[in-house]
Coordinates of C-alpha atoms in Angstrom, one line a residue:
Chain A
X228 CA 42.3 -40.6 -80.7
X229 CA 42.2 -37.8 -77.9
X230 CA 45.6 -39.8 -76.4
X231 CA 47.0 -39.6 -79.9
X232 CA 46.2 -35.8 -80.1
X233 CA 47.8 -35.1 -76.3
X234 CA 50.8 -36.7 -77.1
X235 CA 51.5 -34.6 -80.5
X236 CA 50.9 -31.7 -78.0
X237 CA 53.4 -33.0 -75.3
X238 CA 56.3 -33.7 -78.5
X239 CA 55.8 -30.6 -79.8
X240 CA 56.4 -29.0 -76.6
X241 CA 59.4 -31.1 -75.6
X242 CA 60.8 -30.1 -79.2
X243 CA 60.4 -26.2 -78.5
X244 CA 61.8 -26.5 -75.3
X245 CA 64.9 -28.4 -76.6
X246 CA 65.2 -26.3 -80.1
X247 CA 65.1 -23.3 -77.3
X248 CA 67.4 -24.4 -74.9
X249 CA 70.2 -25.5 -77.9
X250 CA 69.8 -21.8 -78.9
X251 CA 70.2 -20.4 -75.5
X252 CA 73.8 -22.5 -75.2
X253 CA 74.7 -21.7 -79.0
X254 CA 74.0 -17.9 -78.4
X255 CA 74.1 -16.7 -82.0
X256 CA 74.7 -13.2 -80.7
X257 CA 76.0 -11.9 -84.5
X258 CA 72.9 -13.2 -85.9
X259 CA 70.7 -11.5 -83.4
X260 CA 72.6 -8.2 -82.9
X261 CA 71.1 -6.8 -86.3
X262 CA 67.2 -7.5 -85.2
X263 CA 68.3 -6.6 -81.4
X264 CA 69.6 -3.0 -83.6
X265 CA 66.4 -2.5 -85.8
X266 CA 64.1 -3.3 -82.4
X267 CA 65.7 -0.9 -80.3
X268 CA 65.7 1.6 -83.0
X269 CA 61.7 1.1 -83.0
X270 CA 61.1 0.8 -79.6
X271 CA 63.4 4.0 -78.5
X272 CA 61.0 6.5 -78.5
X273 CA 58.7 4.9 -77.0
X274 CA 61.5 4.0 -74.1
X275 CA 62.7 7.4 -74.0
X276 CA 59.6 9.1 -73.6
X277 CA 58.4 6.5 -70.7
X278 CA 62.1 7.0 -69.0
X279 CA 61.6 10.7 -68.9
X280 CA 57.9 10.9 -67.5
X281 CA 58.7 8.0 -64.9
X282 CA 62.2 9.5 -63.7
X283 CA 60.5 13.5 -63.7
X284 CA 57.4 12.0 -61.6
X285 CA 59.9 9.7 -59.4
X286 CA 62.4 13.2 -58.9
X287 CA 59.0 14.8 -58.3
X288 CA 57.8 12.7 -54.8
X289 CA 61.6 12.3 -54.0
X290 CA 61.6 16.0 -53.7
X291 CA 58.3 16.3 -52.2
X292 CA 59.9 13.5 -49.5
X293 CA 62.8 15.4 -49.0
X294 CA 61.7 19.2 -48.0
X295 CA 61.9 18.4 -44.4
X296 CA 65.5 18.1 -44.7
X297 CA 66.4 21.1 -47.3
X298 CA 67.7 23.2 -44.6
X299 CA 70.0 21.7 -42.8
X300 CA 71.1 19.8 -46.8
X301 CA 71.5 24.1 -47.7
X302 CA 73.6 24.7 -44.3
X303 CA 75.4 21.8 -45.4
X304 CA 76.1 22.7 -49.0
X305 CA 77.2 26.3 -48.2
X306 CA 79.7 25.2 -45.8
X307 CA 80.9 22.4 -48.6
X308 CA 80.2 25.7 -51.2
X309 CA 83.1 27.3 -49.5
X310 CA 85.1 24.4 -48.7
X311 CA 85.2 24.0 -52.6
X312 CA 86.4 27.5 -53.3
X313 CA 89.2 27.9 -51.6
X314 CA 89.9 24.2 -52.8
X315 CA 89.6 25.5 -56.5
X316 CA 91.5 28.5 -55.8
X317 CA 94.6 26.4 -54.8
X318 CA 94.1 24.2 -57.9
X319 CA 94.1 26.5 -59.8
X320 CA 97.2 27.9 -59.0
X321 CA 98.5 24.1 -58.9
X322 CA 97.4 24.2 -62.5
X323 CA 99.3 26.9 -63.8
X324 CA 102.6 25.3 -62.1
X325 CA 101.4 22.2 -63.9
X326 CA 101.3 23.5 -67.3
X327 CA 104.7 25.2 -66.2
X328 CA 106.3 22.6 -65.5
X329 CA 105.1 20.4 -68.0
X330 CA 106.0 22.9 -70.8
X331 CA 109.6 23.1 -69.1
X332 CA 109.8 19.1 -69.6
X333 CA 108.3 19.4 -73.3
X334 CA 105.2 16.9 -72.1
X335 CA 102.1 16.9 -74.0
X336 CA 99.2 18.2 -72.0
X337 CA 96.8 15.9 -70.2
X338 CA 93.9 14.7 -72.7
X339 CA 90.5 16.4 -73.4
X340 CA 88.0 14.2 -74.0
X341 CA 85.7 14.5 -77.2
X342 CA 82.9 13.8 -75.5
X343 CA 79.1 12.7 -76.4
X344 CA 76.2 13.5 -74.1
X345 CA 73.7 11.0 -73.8
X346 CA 70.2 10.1 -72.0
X347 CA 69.4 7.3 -70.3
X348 CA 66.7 5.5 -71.2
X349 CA 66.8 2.0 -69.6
X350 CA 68.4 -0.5 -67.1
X351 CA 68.6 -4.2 -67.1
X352 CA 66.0 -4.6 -64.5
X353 CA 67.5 -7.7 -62.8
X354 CA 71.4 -7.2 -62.1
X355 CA 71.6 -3.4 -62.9
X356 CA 74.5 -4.1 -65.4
X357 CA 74.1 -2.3 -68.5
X358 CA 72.0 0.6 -69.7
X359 CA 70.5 2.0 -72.9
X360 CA 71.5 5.4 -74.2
X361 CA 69.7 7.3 -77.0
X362 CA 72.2 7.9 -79.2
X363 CA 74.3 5.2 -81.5
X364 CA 75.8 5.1 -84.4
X365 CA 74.6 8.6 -86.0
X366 CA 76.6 10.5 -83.7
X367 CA 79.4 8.6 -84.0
X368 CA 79.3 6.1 -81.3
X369 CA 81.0 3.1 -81.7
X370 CA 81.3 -0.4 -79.8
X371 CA 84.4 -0.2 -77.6
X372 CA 83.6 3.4 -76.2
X373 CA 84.4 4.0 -72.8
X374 CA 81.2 5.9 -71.0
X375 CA 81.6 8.7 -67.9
X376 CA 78.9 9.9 -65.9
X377 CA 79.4 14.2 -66.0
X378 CA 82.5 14.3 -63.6
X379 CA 84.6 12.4 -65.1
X380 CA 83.3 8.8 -63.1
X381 CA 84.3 5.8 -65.1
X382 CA 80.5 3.4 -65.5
X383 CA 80.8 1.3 -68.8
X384 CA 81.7 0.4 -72.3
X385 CA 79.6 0.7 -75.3
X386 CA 78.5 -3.1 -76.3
X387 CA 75.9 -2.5 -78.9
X388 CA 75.0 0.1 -81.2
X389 CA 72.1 0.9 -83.7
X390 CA 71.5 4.1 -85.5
X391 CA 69.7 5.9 -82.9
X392 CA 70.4 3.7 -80.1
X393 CA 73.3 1.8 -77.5
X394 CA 74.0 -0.4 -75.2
X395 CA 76.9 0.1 -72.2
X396 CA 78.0 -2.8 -70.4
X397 CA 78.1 -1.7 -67.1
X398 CA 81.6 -2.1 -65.0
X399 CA 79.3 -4.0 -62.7
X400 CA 78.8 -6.5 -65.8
X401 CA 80.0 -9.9 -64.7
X402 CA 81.9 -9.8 -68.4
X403 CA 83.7 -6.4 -67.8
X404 CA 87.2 -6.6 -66.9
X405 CA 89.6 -3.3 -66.5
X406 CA 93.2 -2.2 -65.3
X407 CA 93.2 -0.5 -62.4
X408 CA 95.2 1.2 -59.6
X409 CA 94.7 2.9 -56.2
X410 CA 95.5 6.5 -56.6
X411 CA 97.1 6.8 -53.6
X412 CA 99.5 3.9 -53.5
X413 CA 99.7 3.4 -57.2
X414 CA 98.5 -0.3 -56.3
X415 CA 98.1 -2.0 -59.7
X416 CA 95.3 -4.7 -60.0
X417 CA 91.8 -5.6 -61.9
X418 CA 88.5 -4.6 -61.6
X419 CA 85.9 -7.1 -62.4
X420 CA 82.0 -6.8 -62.0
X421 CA 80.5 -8.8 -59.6
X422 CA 76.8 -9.7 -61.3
X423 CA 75.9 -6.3 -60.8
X424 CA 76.6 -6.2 -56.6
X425 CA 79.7 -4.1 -56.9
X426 CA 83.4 -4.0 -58.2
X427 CA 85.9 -6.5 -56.9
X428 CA 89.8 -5.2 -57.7
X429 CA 92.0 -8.5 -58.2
X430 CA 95.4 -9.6 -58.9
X431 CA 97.2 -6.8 -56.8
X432 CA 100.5 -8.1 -55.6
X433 CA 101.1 -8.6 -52.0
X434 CA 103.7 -6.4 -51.7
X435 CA 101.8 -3.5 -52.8
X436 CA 99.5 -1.2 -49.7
X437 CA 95.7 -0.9 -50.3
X438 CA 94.1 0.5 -47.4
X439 CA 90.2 1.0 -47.1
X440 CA 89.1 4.4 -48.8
X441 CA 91.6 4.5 -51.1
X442 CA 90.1 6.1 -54.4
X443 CA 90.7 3.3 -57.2
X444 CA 91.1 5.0 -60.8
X445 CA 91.4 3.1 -64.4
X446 CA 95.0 2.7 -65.6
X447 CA 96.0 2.6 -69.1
X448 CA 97.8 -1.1 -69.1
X449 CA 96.0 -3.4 -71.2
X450 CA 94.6 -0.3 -73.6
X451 CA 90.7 0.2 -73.6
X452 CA 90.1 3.1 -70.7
X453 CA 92.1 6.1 -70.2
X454 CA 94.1 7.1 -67.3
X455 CA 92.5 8.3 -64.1
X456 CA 89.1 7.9 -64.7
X457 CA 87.4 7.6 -60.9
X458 CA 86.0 4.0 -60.6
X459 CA 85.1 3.8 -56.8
X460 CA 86.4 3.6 -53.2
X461 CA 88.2 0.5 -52.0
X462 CA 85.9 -0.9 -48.9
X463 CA 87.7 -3.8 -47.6
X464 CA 91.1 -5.8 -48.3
X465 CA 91.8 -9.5 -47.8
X466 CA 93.5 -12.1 -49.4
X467 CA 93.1 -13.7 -52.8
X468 CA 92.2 -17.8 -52.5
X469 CA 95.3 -19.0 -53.4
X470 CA 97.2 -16.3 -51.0
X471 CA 99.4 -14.8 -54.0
X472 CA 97.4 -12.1 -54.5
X473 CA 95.1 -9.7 -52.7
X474 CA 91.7 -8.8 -53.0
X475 CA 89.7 -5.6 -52.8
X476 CA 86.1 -5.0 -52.5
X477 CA 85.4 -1.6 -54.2
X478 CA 82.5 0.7 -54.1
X479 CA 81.0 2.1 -57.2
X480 CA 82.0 6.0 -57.3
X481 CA 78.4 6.5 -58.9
X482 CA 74.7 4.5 -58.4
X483 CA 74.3 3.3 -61.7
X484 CA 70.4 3.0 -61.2
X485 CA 70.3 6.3 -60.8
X486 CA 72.6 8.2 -63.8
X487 CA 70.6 10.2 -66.2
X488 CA 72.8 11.5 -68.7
X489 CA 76.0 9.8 -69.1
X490 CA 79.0 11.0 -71.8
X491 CA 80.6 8.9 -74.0
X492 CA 84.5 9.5 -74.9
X493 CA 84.0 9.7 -78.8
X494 CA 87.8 10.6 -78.9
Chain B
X158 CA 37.0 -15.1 -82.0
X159 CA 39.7 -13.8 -79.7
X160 CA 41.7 -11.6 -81.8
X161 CA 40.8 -8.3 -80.9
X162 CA 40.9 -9.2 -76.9
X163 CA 44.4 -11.0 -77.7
X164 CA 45.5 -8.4 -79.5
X165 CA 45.0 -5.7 -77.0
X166 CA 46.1 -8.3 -74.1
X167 CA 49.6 -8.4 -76.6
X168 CA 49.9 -5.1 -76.7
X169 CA 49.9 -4.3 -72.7
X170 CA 52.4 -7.1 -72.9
X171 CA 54.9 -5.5 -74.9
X172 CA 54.4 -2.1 -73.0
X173 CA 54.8 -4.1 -69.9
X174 CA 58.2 -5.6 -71.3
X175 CA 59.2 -1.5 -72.0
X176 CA 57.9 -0.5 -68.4
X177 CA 60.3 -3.2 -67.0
X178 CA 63.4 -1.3 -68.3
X179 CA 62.7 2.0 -68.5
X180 CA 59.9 3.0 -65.4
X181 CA 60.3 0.5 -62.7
X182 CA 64.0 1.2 -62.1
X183 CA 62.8 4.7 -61.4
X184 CA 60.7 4.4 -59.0
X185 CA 62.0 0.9 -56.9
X186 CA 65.4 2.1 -56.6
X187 CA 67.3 0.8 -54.4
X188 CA 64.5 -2.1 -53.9
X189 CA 64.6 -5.2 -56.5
X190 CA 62.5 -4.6 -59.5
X191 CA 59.6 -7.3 -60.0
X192 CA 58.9 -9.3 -63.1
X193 CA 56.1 -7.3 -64.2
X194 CA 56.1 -9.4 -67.8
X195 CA 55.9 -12.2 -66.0
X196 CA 53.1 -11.3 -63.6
X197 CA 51.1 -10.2 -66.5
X198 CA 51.5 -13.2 -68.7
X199 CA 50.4 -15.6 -65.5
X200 CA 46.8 -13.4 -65.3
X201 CA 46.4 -13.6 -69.1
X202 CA 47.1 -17.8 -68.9
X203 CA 44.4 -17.8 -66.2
X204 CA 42.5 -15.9 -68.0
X205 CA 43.0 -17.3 -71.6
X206 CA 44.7 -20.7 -70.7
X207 CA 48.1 -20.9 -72.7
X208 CA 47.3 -22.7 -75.9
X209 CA 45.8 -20.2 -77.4
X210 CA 48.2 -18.3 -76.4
X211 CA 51.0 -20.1 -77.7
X212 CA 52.7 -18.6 -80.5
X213 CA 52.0 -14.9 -78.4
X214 CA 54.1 -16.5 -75.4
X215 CA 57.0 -17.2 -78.1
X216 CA 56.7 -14.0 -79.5
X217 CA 57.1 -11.9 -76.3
X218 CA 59.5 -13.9 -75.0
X219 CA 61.8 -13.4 -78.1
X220 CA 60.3 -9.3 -77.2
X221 CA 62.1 -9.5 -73.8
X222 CA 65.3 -10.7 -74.6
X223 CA 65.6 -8.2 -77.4
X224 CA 65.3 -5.6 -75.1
X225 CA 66.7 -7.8 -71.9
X226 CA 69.6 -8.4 -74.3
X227 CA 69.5 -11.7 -72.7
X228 CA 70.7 -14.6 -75.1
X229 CA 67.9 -16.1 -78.0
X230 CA 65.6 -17.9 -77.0
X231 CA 65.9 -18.0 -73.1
X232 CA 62.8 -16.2 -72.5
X233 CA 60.6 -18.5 -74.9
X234 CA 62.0 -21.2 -72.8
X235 CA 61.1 -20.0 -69.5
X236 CA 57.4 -18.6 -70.6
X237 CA 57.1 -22.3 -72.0
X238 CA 57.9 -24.3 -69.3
X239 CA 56.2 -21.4 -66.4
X240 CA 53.1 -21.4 -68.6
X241 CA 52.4 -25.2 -68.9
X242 CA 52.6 -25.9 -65.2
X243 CA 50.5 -22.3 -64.5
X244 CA 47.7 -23.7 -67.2
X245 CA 47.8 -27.2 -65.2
X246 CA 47.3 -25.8 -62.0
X247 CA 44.6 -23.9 -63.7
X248 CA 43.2 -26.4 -65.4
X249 CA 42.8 -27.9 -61.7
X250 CA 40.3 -25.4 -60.4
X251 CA 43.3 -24.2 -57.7
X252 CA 42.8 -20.6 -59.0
X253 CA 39.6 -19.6 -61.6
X254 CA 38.0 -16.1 -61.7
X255 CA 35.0 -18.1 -60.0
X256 CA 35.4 -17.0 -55.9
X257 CA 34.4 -19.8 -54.8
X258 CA 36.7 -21.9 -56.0
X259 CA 39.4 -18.9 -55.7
X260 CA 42.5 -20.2 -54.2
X261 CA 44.7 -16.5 -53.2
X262 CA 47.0 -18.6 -51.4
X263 CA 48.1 -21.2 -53.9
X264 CA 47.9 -18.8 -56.3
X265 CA 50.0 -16.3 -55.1
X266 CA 52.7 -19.3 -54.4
X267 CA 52.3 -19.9 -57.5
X268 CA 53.4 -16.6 -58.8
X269 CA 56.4 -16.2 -56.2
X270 CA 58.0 -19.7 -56.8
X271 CA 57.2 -18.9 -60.7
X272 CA 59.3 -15.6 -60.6
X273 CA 61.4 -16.9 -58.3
X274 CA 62.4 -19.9 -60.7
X275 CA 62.6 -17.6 -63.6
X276 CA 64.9 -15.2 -62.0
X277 CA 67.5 -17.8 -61.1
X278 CA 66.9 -20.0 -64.4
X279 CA 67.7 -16.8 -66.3
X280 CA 71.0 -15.7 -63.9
X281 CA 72.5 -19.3 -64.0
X282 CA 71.6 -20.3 -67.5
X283 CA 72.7 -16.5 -68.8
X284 CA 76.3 -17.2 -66.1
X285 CA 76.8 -20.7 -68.0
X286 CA 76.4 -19.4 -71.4
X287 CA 78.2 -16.5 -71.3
X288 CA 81.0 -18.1 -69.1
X289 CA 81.4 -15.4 -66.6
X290 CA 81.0 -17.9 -63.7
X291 CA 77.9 -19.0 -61.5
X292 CA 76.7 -15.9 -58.9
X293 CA 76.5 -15.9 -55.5
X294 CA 73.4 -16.3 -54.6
X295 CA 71.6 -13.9 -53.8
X296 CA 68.5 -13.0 -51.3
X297 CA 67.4 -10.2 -53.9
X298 CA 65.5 -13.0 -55.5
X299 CA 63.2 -13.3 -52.7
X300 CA 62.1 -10.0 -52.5
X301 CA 61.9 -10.0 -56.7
X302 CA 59.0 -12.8 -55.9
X303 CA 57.1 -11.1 -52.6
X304 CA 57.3 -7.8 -55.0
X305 CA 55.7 -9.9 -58.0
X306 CA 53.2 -11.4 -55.7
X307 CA 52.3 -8.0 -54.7
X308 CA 51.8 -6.8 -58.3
X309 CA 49.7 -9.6 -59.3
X310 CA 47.5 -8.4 -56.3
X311 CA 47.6 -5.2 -58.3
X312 CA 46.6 -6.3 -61.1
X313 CA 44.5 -9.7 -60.6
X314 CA 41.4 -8.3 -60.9
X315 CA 41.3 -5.4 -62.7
X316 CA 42.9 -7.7 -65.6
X317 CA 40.6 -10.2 -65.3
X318 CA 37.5 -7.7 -65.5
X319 CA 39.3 -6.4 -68.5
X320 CA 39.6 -9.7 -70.1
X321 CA 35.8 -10.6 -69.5
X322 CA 34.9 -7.1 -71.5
X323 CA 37.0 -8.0 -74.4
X324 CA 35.7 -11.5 -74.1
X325 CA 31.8 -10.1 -74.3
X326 CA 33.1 -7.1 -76.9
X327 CA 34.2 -10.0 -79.1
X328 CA 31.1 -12.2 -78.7
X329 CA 29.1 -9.1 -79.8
X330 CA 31.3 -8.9 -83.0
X331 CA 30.8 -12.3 -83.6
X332 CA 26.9 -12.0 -83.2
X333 CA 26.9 -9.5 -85.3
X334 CA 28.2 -10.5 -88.3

């Protein structure tokens, strides 16, 4: 009888680990992205409120760790401080020639963003490649939205929304995929994550020079990002597989485990 | 019987699944994060064994790819199949509260090779489904178990003295009605 009893057990086991695994491979993700939505609109307070204590106490001891090197971080800062002025001084200028010029040539001027600030209030704790915000669909975020971090640094695309909550997709996502090219050699390739270790830029043509900390920036071919959004640095150069193309390793312009608040381009 | 100790045991689940995303990262960066859900729901199948458990296992795994925004199901499956061989192993005396027959070895081996299959069951399986193409593996997934290991150290006993306190708190109940 007790035989009879175990082997119920073990079949109805083997059938929930099957009926599970069938689902994993189907992947209903239209089905699920409703209850995903209504969970994460429960759970977000909760989320946001533990994300802000943690990251305040985890600022806290990284300050208290790093006292010992404030001074010579302040010496360093005030040189950089000035560096930076006389730098903005002769953009500036460069600026005002720009909008000359440009006028003159009867060009539209360069886009402003209509931007939405949000705070981050988790990571995928695994591969660091996506991150939820607190804001979704109530402030007019939509899927599709490209996400900066404050300067202007390129990080994601929003995947999911709720009301009240979203999703980005990390650049560092093994599914993202974007058109980019080197600012300084106008090198055209694509950026694709690589399970959340980095950026790798492919398909750039052979003929075209990449060298190693060249600034890589998002290009508007193949629609989705606008131009000249920072992505990273390129930190070494070889060749594609199949030798047709070259290959660049490229280095996040931003730690994604550590952003904060993060924009999204509404418009 | 064991409602009210389940219940509460559920509940530090959950907040464990939340803690996961949204403190750990905080504070590990740039180390690998452990599988603090996981750790926990080894102690509670040592401590509860994992058939009366059950349907909770099912229920927080469909919790953590919610807010894992991993595929359906995939967490169910690995909290399944982790939680039949950990209830086996217990069921063999290899690690029970009792010291004497207190295994911290096999126990901790247990949880490292545990995380460490769930980790790389969730990368490939999540890879295959989603097509992006298998990763390189990774030594990341080492330190995920030693870190996991480390917790459970953490948290061994202190759950465990919590679970016999909710286990006596509920007998009382009982005896009293």
């Amino acid at each position: 009888m007790s035989s009879v009893k175990i082997t119920k057990k073990k079949i109805k086991l083997i059938a929930l680990v099957i009926l599970f695994f069938v689902l994993v491979l189907i992947n209903p993700k239209k089905i699920f992205t409703p209850v995903r939505s209504l969970f994460s609109t429960i759970v977000m307070p909760v989320q946001k409120t533990f994300y802000v204590f943690s990251r305040g106490t985890a600022d806290f001891f990284s300050f208290l760790g790093s006292i010992g090197d404030l001074k010579s971080e302040n010496e360093k800062l005030y040189e950089e401080n000035l560096a930076l002025q006389s730098e903005f001084a002769r953009l500036t200028n460069i600026k005002s020639e720009n909008e000359e010029l440009r006028r003159q040539l009867e060009l539209l001027p360069r886009e402003k963003f209509v931007l939405e600030n949000c705070l981050v209030t988790g990571y995928e704790p695994s591969r660091n490649s996506w991150i939820t915000l607190d804001k979704g669909t109530s402030r007019g975020i939509k899927t599709g939205m490209p996400a900066i971090s404050g300067s202007g640094i390129l990080i994601g695309r929003i995947e999911e929304t709720s009301l009240n909550s979203s999703r980005v997709t990390l650049i560092n996502n093994p599914n993202s995929s974007l058109s980019a090219q080197t600012q300084e050699t106008k090198a055209k390739g694509v950026i694709k994550g690589n399970f959340g270790l980095g950026l790798v830029m492919e398909m750039i043509s052979q003929s075209d020079l990449v060298k190693v900390g060249d600034r890589v920036v998002t290009s508007r071919i193949g629609g989705g990002y606008p131009d000249g959004l920072l992505v990273g640095k390129v930190a070494e150069v070889k060749e594609s597989d199949d030798k047709l193309f070259q290959t660049a390793a490229i280095i996040p312009a931003v730690d994604f485990t550590k952003l904060k608040m993060v924009s999204i381009i509404k418009e | 019987m064991k409602n009210y100790k389940n219940a509460i045991f559920f509940t530090l689940f959950i907040i464990s699944v939340i803690f996961e995303v949204s403190v750990l990262p905080a504070f590990m960066n740039p180390l690998p994060i452990p599988n603090l859900p996981l750790v926990f729901m080894i102690i509670w199948i040592i401590a509860g064994g994992y058939e009366a458990l059950f349907a909770k296992i099912i229920i927080g795994g469909f919790f953590m790819d919610i807010i894992y925004a991993q595929p359906l199901g995939l967490n169910p499956l690995l909290l399944i199949v982790i939680s039949v061989v950990i209830d086996k192993i217990a069921k063999r005396n290899i690690f029970i509260a009792d010291k004497t027959k207190f295994s911290f070895g096999a126990t901790l081996a247990t949880v490292f090779f545990a995380v460490i299959f769930a980790e790389l069951s969730a990368r490939y399986l999540v890879a295959f489904v989603e097509k992006t193409g298998f990763p390189d593996f990774s030594a990341n997934v080492f330190y995920i178990g030693l870190y996991s290991s480390m917790l459970f150290l953490l948290l061994y006993f202190p759950l465990i003295k919590l679970e016999k306190k909710l286990s006596h708190y509920d007998r009382r109940i009982i005896l009293t009605r």
